[in-house]
Structures are given as C-alpha cells and as structure tokens.
Coordinates of C-alpha atoms and ligand atoms in Angstrom, one line a residue:
X280 CA 190.5 86.5 35.5
X281 CA 193.2 89.2 35.7
X282 CA 196.8 88.1 35.7
X283 CA 199.4 89.3 38.2
X284 CA 197.1 90.8 40.9
X285 CA 198.1 93.1 43.8
X286 CA 199.0 91.1 46.9
X287 CA 196.2 91.0 49.5
X288 CA 196.3 93.9 52.0
X289 CA 196.2 92.9 55.6
X290 CA 193.2 94.7 57.2
X291 CA 192.4 94.4 60.9
X292 CA 188.7 94.8 61.8
X293 CA 188.2 95.2 65.5
X294 CA 184.8 93.9 66.6
X295 CA 184.8 91.8 63.5
X296 CA 182.4 89.2 65.0
X297 CA 179.7 91.7 65.8
X298 CA 176.6 92.8 63.9
X299 CA 178.3 95.6 62.0
X300 CA 181.7 94.0 62.1
X301 CA 180.6 90.7 60.5
X302 CA 178.8 92.5 57.6
X303 CA 181.9 94.7 57.1
X304 CA 184.2 91.6 57.1
X305 CA 181.9 89.9 54.6
X306 CA 182.0 92.9 52.3
X307 CA 185.8 93.1 52.6
X308 CA 186.1 89.4 51.7
X309 CA 183.9 90.0 48.6
X310 CA 186.4 92.5 47.2
X311 CA 189.2 89.8 47.2
X312 CA 191.7 92.7 47.9
X313 CA 192.1 92.1 51.6
X314 CA 193.4 89.5 54.1
X315 CA 191.0 90.1 57.0
X316 CA 192.2 89.8 60.6
X317 CA 189.6 90.2 63.4
X318 CA 190.0 91.1 67.1
X319 CA 186.9 90.6 69.2
X320 CA 186.3 90.1 72.9
X321 CA 182.9 88.5 72.2
X322 CA 181.3 90.7 74.8
X323 CA 178.4 91.2 72.4
X324 CA 179.1 88.7 69.7
X325 CA 179.9 85.0 69.0
X326 CA 182.9 83.4 67.2
X327 CA 180.4 81.4 65.1
X328 CA 179.4 84.4 63.1
X329 CA 182.9 84.8 61.5
X330 CA 182.9 81.1 60.5
X331 CA 179.6 81.8 58.7
X332 CA 180.9 84.9 57.1
X333 CA 183.9 83.1 55.6
X334 CA 181.7 80.2 54.5
X335 CA 179.2 82.6 52.9
X336 CA 181.9 84.6 51.0
X337 CA 183.5 81.3 49.7
X338 CA 180.2 79.9 48.6
X339 CA 179.3 83.1 46.8
X340 CA 182.7 83.2 45.2
X341 CA 182.6 79.6 44.0
X342 CA 179.1 80.3 42.5
X343 CA 180.5 83.3 40.6
X344 CA 183.4 81.2 39.2
X345 CA 181.1 78.6 37.8
X346 CA 181.0 74.9 38.5
X347 CA 184.2 73.6 36.9
X348 CA 186.6 76.5 37.8
X349 CA 189.3 75.7 40.4
X350 CA 189.7 78.1 43.3
X351 CA 193.1 79.9 43.2
X352 CA 195.2 80.2 46.2
X353 CA 194.2 83.9 46.3
X354 CA 190.5 82.9 46.3
X355 CA 191.2 80.7 49.4
X356 CA 193.5 83.2 51.1
X357 CA 191.0 86.0 50.7
X358 CA 188.2 84.1 52.4
X359 CA 190.2 82.9 55.5
X360 CA 189.8 85.2 58.5
X361 CA 192.4 85.2 61.2
X362 CA 190.1 85.7 64.2
X363 CA 191.6 86.6 67.6
X364 CA 189.5 86.3 70.8
X365 CA 191.1 89.2 72.5
X366 CA 190.2 92.3 74.4
X367 CA 191.4 95.6 72.9
X368 CA 192.2 96.9 76.4
X369 CA 194.9 94.1 76.6
X370 CA 197.7 96.2 75.2
X371 CA 200.4 93.5 75.1
X372 CA 198.1 91.0 73.4
X373 CA 197.1 93.4 70.7
X374 CA 200.8 94.4 70.2
X375 CA 201.7 90.7 69.8
X376 CA 199.0 90.3 67.1
X377 CA 200.4 93.3 65.2
X378 CA 203.9 91.9 65.5
X379 CA 202.8 88.6 63.9
X380 CA 202.1 90.4 60.6
X381 CA 205.0 92.8 60.7
X382 CA 208.4 91.9 59.2
X383 CA 210.8 94.5 60.6
X384 CA 213.5 93.8 58.0
X385 CA 211.6 95.0 55.0
X386 CA 208.9 96.8 57.0
X387 CA 206.4 95.3 54.6
X388 CA 203.5 93.0 55.0
X389 CA 202.4 94.5 58.3
X390 CA 198.7 95.5 58.9
X391 CA 197.9 97.9 56.0
X392 CA 194.8 99.4 57.6
X393 CA 192.5 99.2 60.6
X394 CA 188.7 99.3 60.6
X395 CA 188.0 100.1 64.3
X396 CA 184.4 99.0 65.1
X397 CA 184.7 97.4 68.6
X398 CA 182.9 99.5 71.2
X399 CA 180.2 99.3 73.8
X400 CA 177.2 101.2 72.3
X401 CA 174.2 101.3 74.5
X402 CA 173.3 104.9 75.4
X403 CA 171.3 104.0 78.5
X404 CA 173.8 101.6 79.8
X405 CA 176.6 104.1 79.4
X406 CA 174.9 106.5 81.9
X407 CA 175.0 103.8 84.6
X408 CA 178.6 102.5 83.9
X409 CA 180.4 105.5 82.3
X410 CA 183.9 104.4 83.4
X411 CA 183.5 101.0 81.7
X412 CA 182.5 102.9 78.5
X413 CA 185.5 105.3 78.7
X414 CA 187.8 102.4 79.4
X415 CA 186.5 100.2 76.6
X416 CA 185.8 102.9 74.0
X417 CA 188.4 105.6 74.6
X418 CA 191.4 104.1 76.4
X419 CA 191.3 101.0 74.2
X420 CA 191.3 103.3 71.1
X421 CA 194.3 105.3 72.4
X422 CA 196.1 102.0 73.0
X423 CA 195.3 100.7 69.5
X424 CA 196.5 104.0 67.9
X425 CA 199.8 103.8 69.7
X426 CA 200.3 100.2 68.6
X427 CA 199.4 101.2 65.0
X428 CA 202.1 103.9 65.1
X429 CA 204.7 101.4 66.5
X430 CA 204.1 99.1 63.6
X431 CA 203.9 101.7 60.8
X432 CA 200.2 101.2 60.3
X433 CA 198.9 104.7 59.3
X434 CA 195.4 104.1 57.9
X435 CA 192.3 104.1 60.1
X436 CA 188.5 103.8 59.4
X437 CA 186.8 104.7 62.6
X438 CA 183.3 103.7 63.5
X439 CA 181.6 106.7 64.9
X440 CA 177.9 107.6 65.3
X441 CA 175.2 110.2 64.7
X442 CA 175.1 110.3 68.5
X443 CA 178.0 112.8 68.3
X444 CA 175.6 115.4 67.2
X445 CA 173.4 115.2 70.3
X446 CA 170.3 117.3 69.7
X447 CA 171.2 118.7 66.3
X448 CA 170.5 122.4 65.5
X449 CA 169.3 121.4 62.0
X450 CA 168.0 118.3 60.3
X451 CA 169.1 116.8 57.9
X452 CA 172.5 117.0 59.7
X453 CA 175.7 118.0 57.8
X454 CA 179.1 116.9 59.0
X455 CA 180.1 120.5 59.9
X456 CA 177.6 120.4 62.7
X457 CA 179.2 120.9 66.2
X458 CA 179.8 117.7 68.2
X459 CA 177.9 117.9 71.4
X460 CA 176.9 114.4 72.6
X461 CA 174.6 114.1 75.6
X462 CA 175.5 110.7 76.9
X463 CA 178.8 109.1 78.1
X464 CA 178.5 106.7 75.1
X465 CA 178.1 109.6 72.7
X466 CA 181.0 111.5 74.4
X467 CA 183.3 108.5 73.9
X468 CA 182.7 108.8 70.2
X469 CA 183.4 112.5 70.2
X470 CA 186.5 112.0 72.3
X471 CA 187.8 109.3 70.0
X472 CA 187.2 111.4 66.9
X473 CA 189.2 114.3 68.5
X474 CA 192.0 112.0 69.5
X475 CA 192.2 110.7 66.0
X476 CA 192.0 114.2 64.5
X477 CA 194.9 115.4 66.7
X478 CA 197.0 112.4 65.7
X479 CA 196.4 113.1 62.0
X480 CA 197.3 116.7 62.5
X481 CA 200.5 116.0 64.5
X482 CA 201.4 113.4 61.8
X483 CA 200.7 116.0 59.1
X484 CA 203.0 118.4 60.8
X485 CA 205.7 115.7 61.1
X486 CA 205.5 115.1 57.4
X487 CA 205.7 118.9 56.7
X488 CA 208.9 119.2 58.8
X489 CA 210.4 116.0 57.3
X490 CA 210.6 114.0 60.5
X491 CA 208.3 111.3 59.0
X492 CA 207.3 110.2 55.6
X493 CA 203.8 108.8 55.7
X494 CA 201.0 110.8 57.3
X495 CA 198.5 109.1 59.5
X496 CA 195.2 109.2 57.6
X497 CA 191.7 108.6 59.1
X498 CA 188.1 108.5 58.0
X499 CA 185.4 108.6 60.6
X500 CA 182.1 107.1 59.6
X501 CA 179.1 108.5 61.5
X502 CA 176.5 105.7 61.5
X503 CA 172.8 106.6 61.6
X504 CA 170.6 103.6 62.3
X505 CA 171.9 100.4 60.7
X506 CA 169.2 97.8 60.2
X507 CA 168.6 94.5 58.3
X508 CA 170.9 91.6 57.6
X509 CA 172.6 89.7 54.8
X510 CA 169.7 88.2 52.6
X511 CA 171.1 84.7 53.1
X512 CA 169.9 84.7 56.7
X513 CA 173.3 83.4 57.8
X514 CA 174.6 86.5 59.6
X515 CA 172.6 89.2 61.5
X516 CA 172.2 91.1 64.7
X517 CA 172.0 88.7 67.7
X518 CA 171.8 90.7 70.9
X519 CA 171.8 88.8 74.2
X520 CA 168.6 89.3 76.2
X521 CA 166.0 91.9 75.4
X522 CA 167.3 94.2 72.6
X523 CA 167.4 97.9 73.4
X524 CA 167.1 98.9 69.7
X525 CA 163.7 99.1 68.0
X526 CA 164.2 96.8 65.0
X527 CA 165.8 93.8 66.7
X528 CA 163.2 94.1 69.4
X529 CA 160.4 94.0 66.9
X530 CA 162.1 91.0 65.3
X531 CA 162.4 89.2 68.6
X532 CA 158.7 89.9 69.3
X533 CA 157.6 88.4 66.0
X534 CA 159.7 85.3 66.6
X535 CA 158.3 84.8 70.1
X536 CA 161.5 85.6 72.0
X537 CA 160.0 88.4 74.1
X538 CA 157.7 87.6 77.1
X539 CA 155.5 90.7 77.0
X540 CA 155.2 91.4 73.2
X541 CA 153.7 94.9 73.7
X542 CA 155.9 97.5 72.2
X543 CA 156.3 100.5 74.5
X544 CA 156.5 103.5 72.3
X545 CA 158.8 106.0 74.1
X546 CA 156.6 109.1 73.6
X547 CA 154.3 110.4 70.9
X548 CA 154.4 114.1 71.7
X549 CA 157.5 114.9 69.6
X550 CA 157.3 117.6 66.8
X551 CA 157.3 114.9 64.1
X552 CA 155.0 113.5 61.4
X553 CA 153.1 111.3 64.0
X554 CA 154.5 112.5 67.3
X555 CA 157.0 109.6 67.5
X556 CA 160.8 109.8 67.1
X557 CA 162.2 109.9 63.5
X558 CA 165.5 108.1 62.6
X559 CA 167.5 107.5 59.4
X560 CA 167.6 103.7 58.9
X561 CA 170.0 102.3 56.4
X562 CA 170.7 98.7 55.4
X563 CA 173.7 97.2 57.2
X564 CA 175.2 96.0 53.9
X565 CA 175.1 99.6 52.5
X566 CA 176.8 100.7 55.7
X567 CA 179.4 98.0 55.2
X568 CA 180.0 99.2 51.6
X569 CA 180.8 102.7 53.0
X570 CA 183.7 101.1 54.9
X571 CA 185.2 99.6 51.8
X572 CA 185.0 102.9 50.1
X573 CA 186.7 104.6 53.1
X574 CA 189.5 102.0 53.0
X575 CA 190.0 102.6 49.2
X576 CA 190.1 106.3 49.9
X577 CA 193.1 105.7 52.3
X578 CA 195.2 104.3 49.5
X579 CA 197.7 107.1 48.9
X580 CA 197.8 108.4 45.4
X581 CA 194.4 107.1 44.5
X582 CA 191.9 109.5 42.9
X583 CA 189.6 108.8 45.8
X584 CA 192.3 109.8 48.3
X585 CA 192.9 113.1 46.4
X586 CA 189.2 113.8 46.4
X587 CA 188.6 113.0 50.0
X588 CA 191.5 115.0 51.4
X589 CA 191.6 117.8 48.8
X590 CA 189.8 120.1 51.2
X591 CA 192.3 119.3 54.0
X592 CA 194.3 122.6 54.4
X593 CA 198.1 122.2 54.3
X594 CA 199.3 121.6 57.8
X595 CA 196.0 120.2 58.9
X596 CA 195.8 116.4 59.4
X597 CA 194.3 114.0 56.9
X598 CA 191.1 113.4 58.9
X599 CA 187.7 113.4 57.4
X600 CA 184.2 112.5 58.8
X601 CA 181.3 111.3 56.8
X602 CA 177.6 110.6 57.6
X603 CA 176.4 107.2 56.6
X604 CA 172.6 107.4 56.2
X605 CA 169.9 107.5 53.5
X606 CA 168.9 111.1 54.2
X607 CA 165.4 109.8 54.8
X608 CA 163.6 109.7 58.2
X609 CA 161.1 107.1 59.4
X610 CA 159.1 107.3 62.6
X611 CA 158.7 104.6 65.2
X612 CA 155.1 103.9 64.1
X613 CA 156.2 103.8 60.4
X614 CA 158.8 101.2 61.4
X615 CA 156.3 99.1 63.4
X616 CA 154.0 99.1 60.3
X617 CA 156.8 98.1 58.0
X618 CA 157.7 95.2 60.3
X619 CA 154.1 94.2 60.6
X620 CA 154.0 93.8 56.8
X621 CA 157.3 91.9 56.7
X622 CA 156.5 89.5 59.6
X623 CA 152.7 89.3 59.5
X624 CA 152.9 89.8 63.3
X625 CA 150.1 92.0 64.7
X626 CA 152.1 94.3 67.0
X627 CA 150.4 95.8 70.1
X628 CA 151.8 99.2 71.0
X629 CA 151.5 101.2 74.2
X630 CA 152.6 104.8 74.4
X631 CA 154.7 105.5 77.5
X632 CA 157.0 108.4 78.6
X633 CA 159.9 109.6 76.6
X634 CA 163.2 107.7 76.9
X635 CA 166.1 109.7 78.5
X636 CA 168.5 110.8 75.8
X637 CA 166.2 110.5 72.8
X638 CA 166.1 113.3 70.4
X639 CA 163.0 114.0 68.1
X640 CA 164.7 113.4 64.8
X641 CA 168.1 112.3 63.5
X642 CA 168.4 112.4 59.7
X643 CA 171.7 112.4 57.8
X644 CA 172.6 114.9 55.1
X645 CA 174.4 112.2 53.1
X646 CA 175.6 114.5 50.3
X647 CA 179.3 114.7 51.3
X648 CA 179.7 110.9 51.4
X649 CA 177.8 110.7 48.1
X650 CA 179.9 113.3 46.2
X651 CA 183.3 112.5 47.8
X652 CA 183.2 108.8 48.6
X653 CA 180.7 107.7 46.0
X654 CA 178.7 106.3 48.9
X655 CA 175.1 105.2 48.4
X656 CA 172.5 103.4 50.5
X657 CA 170.0 102.1 47.9
X658 CA 168.2 99.4 50.0
X659 CA 164.8 100.5 51.1
X660 CA 163.0 100.0 54.4
X661 CA 160.9 97.1 53.0
X662 CA 164.2 95.2 52.1
X663 CA 165.7 96.0 55.5
X664 CA 162.7 94.5 57.3
X665 CA 162.5 91.5 54.9
X666 CA 166.2 90.7 55.4
X667 CA 165.9 91.2 59.2
X668 CA 162.9 88.9 59.4
X669 CA 164.6 86.3 57.2
X670 CA 167.6 86.3 59.6
X671 CA 165.5 86.2 62.7
X672 CA 163.0 83.5 61.7
X673 CA 166.0 81.3 60.7
X674 CA 167.6 81.9 64.1
X675 CA 164.6 82.0 66.5
X676 CA 166.8 81.4 69.6
X677 CA 169.8 83.2 68.2
X678 CA 173.3 81.8 68.5
X679 CA 173.6 82.4 72.1
X680 CA 175.4 79.1 72.9
X681 CA 176.6 78.7 76.4
X682 CA 180.3 79.6 76.3
X683 CA 181.9 77.6 79.0
X684 CA 185.2 79.2 80.1
X685 CA 187.5 76.8 81.9
Ligands
WQD180 C1 164.9 104.1 67.7 C2 163.7 104.8 68.0 C3 163.3 105.1 70.4 C4 162.8 100.9 71.5 C5 170.7 103.7 68.9 C6 171.8 104.2 69.7 C7 172.8 104.9 68.8 C8 173.1 103.9 67.6 C9 171.9 103.4 66.9 C10 175.3 103.1 68.1 C11 163.9 105.8 69.2 C12 162.2 104.2 69.8 C13 163.0 102.1 70.7 C14 161.5 100.8 72.1 C15 160.8 102.8 71.2 N1 173.9 102.9 68.2 N2 162.0 103.0 70.6 N3 160.5 101.7 71.9 O1 168.2 105.3 69.9 O2 168.0 106.0 67.5 O3 170.0 104.8 68.3 O4 171.1 102.8 68.0 O5 175.9 103.9 67.5 O6 173.9 105.2 69.5 O7 171.4 105.1 70.6 O8 167.9 103.6 68.1 O9 166.6 101.6 67.9 O10 167.2 102.4 70.3 O11 165.5 103.6 68.9 O12 159.9 103.7 71.0 O13 161.2 99.7 72.8 O14 162.7 103.8 68.5 O15 162.7 106.1 71.3 O16 163.2 106.9 68.9 P1 168.5 105.0 68.5 P2 166.8 102.7 68.9

C-alpha cells in the first residue's frame, strides 16, 4: 500500500441518495481519493440507499485487502458519507454546510469540488408544473453556484441530459449540436448549462485581468439513458409509484408491482428499425465512472485537465460538455425482448399513440468523451437488464418506507 497519500478531497454530491447519485457516490468511494458529502431532499430517494452504498464500498474494500489486513484510518474515512437531508433551494442551510468544511484562516480543506446531480427530471411532469421545475432545477443551481464562489469552491461536474438536444438535426449527436430543448425540464438543463458557461467565462476573464487567481472550471455531462444497477443488488432505481421510464417499468411489471402489466408502446410509426423509438442506453456504473473522470479532469495541472481544456480559446471559460452514451441505439421492442430474456416474464404489449415530447431516436456520438476523458461504457444491454432484474427481484416492494415527519 502506498506511503504518504494525498489527503482526501472533500466532494459534495447533490442528489447523492438518488439512483444516479448513489452509484456516483459508490464509484467515488471506490477511488479512496474523496471524502463524500451528500445533500439530498429525498423527494425522489431514501436515506437508506446511502447507508447501503457506504456498507458496500467498505465490504468490497475489506475483501480487496484480504482477511487479516487492518483497515487504515483513511480506509474508514473514505467510506463514511456525510449525508445531509436538505433542500438545495434552502440557501442558508446549504451555506451552513459549506461553512462546516471551510477553514477561513488557511482557506484549505473546504469543499474541493461539486457533482451537481439533484434535479427533478420527468419531462411530462415538467409540462404541468414548470415553475416547480425552474425553481428546483435552475434557481437552486444559481444559489449553489453563488455559495460555491463564496467558499472558494471552483470545480463543478454538472449533470445534464441528452434532452438539451430536443429533436436533433443529426444522429448520432455530437456535442456541438445546437441546444433546443422542447420541454420545461429540458430547458432547465439548457439554462443551467448556459449559467455555468457564463460563470466560467467571467471567471476566466477575471483571471486574465488578474482580479482572481483560480478560474471556475466546469464539465457538463449529458446523460443519454442510464439503466441497470450495481450487480450486488444493494442499490438501484427505486421510483415511487408507477415508473415513467421504460426499464424500471418493465422491472416493476416482472416483479408484480404493476396492476395492469400490459406495456403501452408509445407509437410504432417512427422512422426506425421497427417503428418504435430508439434510445442510447448505458449502464449506470459506466455513467458513474464518467463523473470520476470529469472530477479528475478538474484537477489543475493534470494531463487530463490540459487535454480537456486545451481547445478552450484564451478568454473563454473553462467549460466543456460531454455526451455519456454508448453510441448504440436500441428500440423499445428490442428493450422489451432483452428484459423478457433477463426476467423470464412474458410481457404483453399494446401499441398506443405517441407520447408528447418523444423524439424518434437519441443516440450519442461518444467520441469526444472517449478521446478527451478516456470515457468508456463497456457494459452491454444484457448486463444492464440482468443487473436491473437482480436489484428489482431483491427489492420487490422497493425501499419505500413510510417516512413519518413529526
Ligand atoms: C424510453 C422509450 C418511450 C415508457 C427519459 C427522460 C430523459 C432522461 C432519461 C433525465 C421512449 C418508450 C416508455 C412506456 C414506452 N431523464 N416508452 N412505453 O424518454 O428516452 O428519457 O429518461 O435526464 O430526460 O425523458 O426514457 O424510459 O421514458 O422512454 O413506449 O410505458 O420508451 O416512448 O421512446 P426517455 P423513457
């Protein structure tokens, strides 16, 4: 084991208890380079999931050390998650949390970087409660960014989405594609990217004219369709009620959690291989790996940092967006077939009208993330379905425990 190691970097993950968040936190713990702090309002997640993440990381770490090796203090510190049940729209509460880690005398030890995942994400729902979406996704992000600046925290990994492309002019979709979302949810993602981009640019100008030393750096990760779960079956997607997304819905059907287990296929008259919509599904652990690479790329002076921001013209901000996808499309019917194989459940399907906001095909061009970040998404669809099913059959009723608030 290496000698004098770097001190753990404090990394805040917002939405850390959620489906994506918990897998990102797990992957950060595995690196043993970070002290993870989570802020989550548990609107769409449960505190129990973070306890399981910490347990899982410690178990796996102990196993890797062998039976008679003592755990070092670092081993223990790097698997303890400081989890705050807090809403990001509560500015003073979030400020207080940043203050806890910040020692003003030596301006050290504060929060090193932020992985901002917390957001409401249902396209359909966003059309009926747009203000809630703008409040929770955009205002909260602006509030978070201002607190980051106040506490000299200048590194951000932002969770964005392929939804920023709306109906893309070309597929596979490169990052240079114009952003033209066609739902309030998608527009919150576009707006947040633009806010972050402007902050990076103004910070870059401030460094150029000497009024500040460290530029604000950000990497925006545009998720395609995350799927699957950690193979242990201990963490996974656990939506309340009937899932809106295809894969968790198919998992709920197979485990008997859905009354009418007939899958409504939203249209089969699209210009695709079998008429149903095509999406780019990637394993949630591969997606999580992309976040660790992005954090490593925000380490000033690292080769990854040079590579990622080499193309940033002088005076422009250190902002970069990357697609996280496999670059491979799968249709609805192909997904149903893959889940039939994984679960043994004989799905019934019924073709109905198209769903508002759906586009025929969303497939990533992942080449930029591959060449610059070294990102890869090797897990195949069969593995995604097997891991999803392993999670779901182990948690038939999910973790939805009644949270009694006094
Ligand atoms: C996949 C395909 C449906 C349910 C969503 C969000 C997006 C992102 C990922 C946040 C589509 C079809 C689905 C059903 C169906 N989330 N379908 N019957 O819409 O690609 O993306 O999740 O970033 O913002 O919109 O995923 O799983 O909802 O749908 O036919 O009962 O399955 O039409 O073509 P989507 P999805």
